[in-house]
Amino acid sequence: GKRMKGVVISKPIIYGNIATELLSRKTEHTHKWTVFLRGPNEQDISYYIHKVEFKLHETFVNNNRACKSPPYEVTETGWGEFEIITKVYFPPASGEKPISLYHMLKLYPPDTPGQSWPKGKPVSNFFYDELIFSEPTEEFFAMLTKG
Ligand code: SLL
């Protein structure tokens, strides 16, 4: 489609993970975690997103996980921290290339000398960011501005 000269649209997102320690362990897995991409304040983001892929460490079975609809998230159990690549795809009519977000999965609480982390308290590591679209197609502009 035709691109709109001079138009820039930004969409706020939040991505990251929460993790909780497994208190009764049956395997070498020490934590249950969820990595996610979402809008701030539970805002819907699906109206301009085609799919989201989460690329996990190769020690996971089927380590490339796709979400075609919300919630855009993966919940797993595991034993280690690693970098997760979140690849966001936009509708074909947008003509946009996918955007990759890099996130370090965090399982362990911050080291706070003299203080201990309460047992079972979730650890979280997430970030606010913005997706910027320059000169969107007319079709994509209509999608981006309807939310
Ligand atoms: C580390 N460099 O050594 C990192 C790698 C990989 C974590 C962490 C697998 C779980 C499963 C899993 O948790 N891998 O086997 O399903 O800390």
XYZ file of N, CA, C and O in Angstrom, residues 16 20 63 107:
16
model
N 8.841 -8.440 29.383
C 9.743 -8.914 30.426
C 9.263 -10.223 31.003
O 8.548 -10.971 30.338
N 8.899 -17.421 39.814
C 8.809 -17.822 41.224
C 9.603 -19.099 41.425
O 9.667 -19.967 40.546
N 11.957 -24.828 21.024
C 12.313 -23.572 21.698
C 11.820 -22.296 21.007
O 11.947 -21.215 21.549
N 15.570 -14.889 37.055
C 14.980 -15.846 37.999
C 15.321 -15.511 39.442
O 14.540 -15.786 40.353
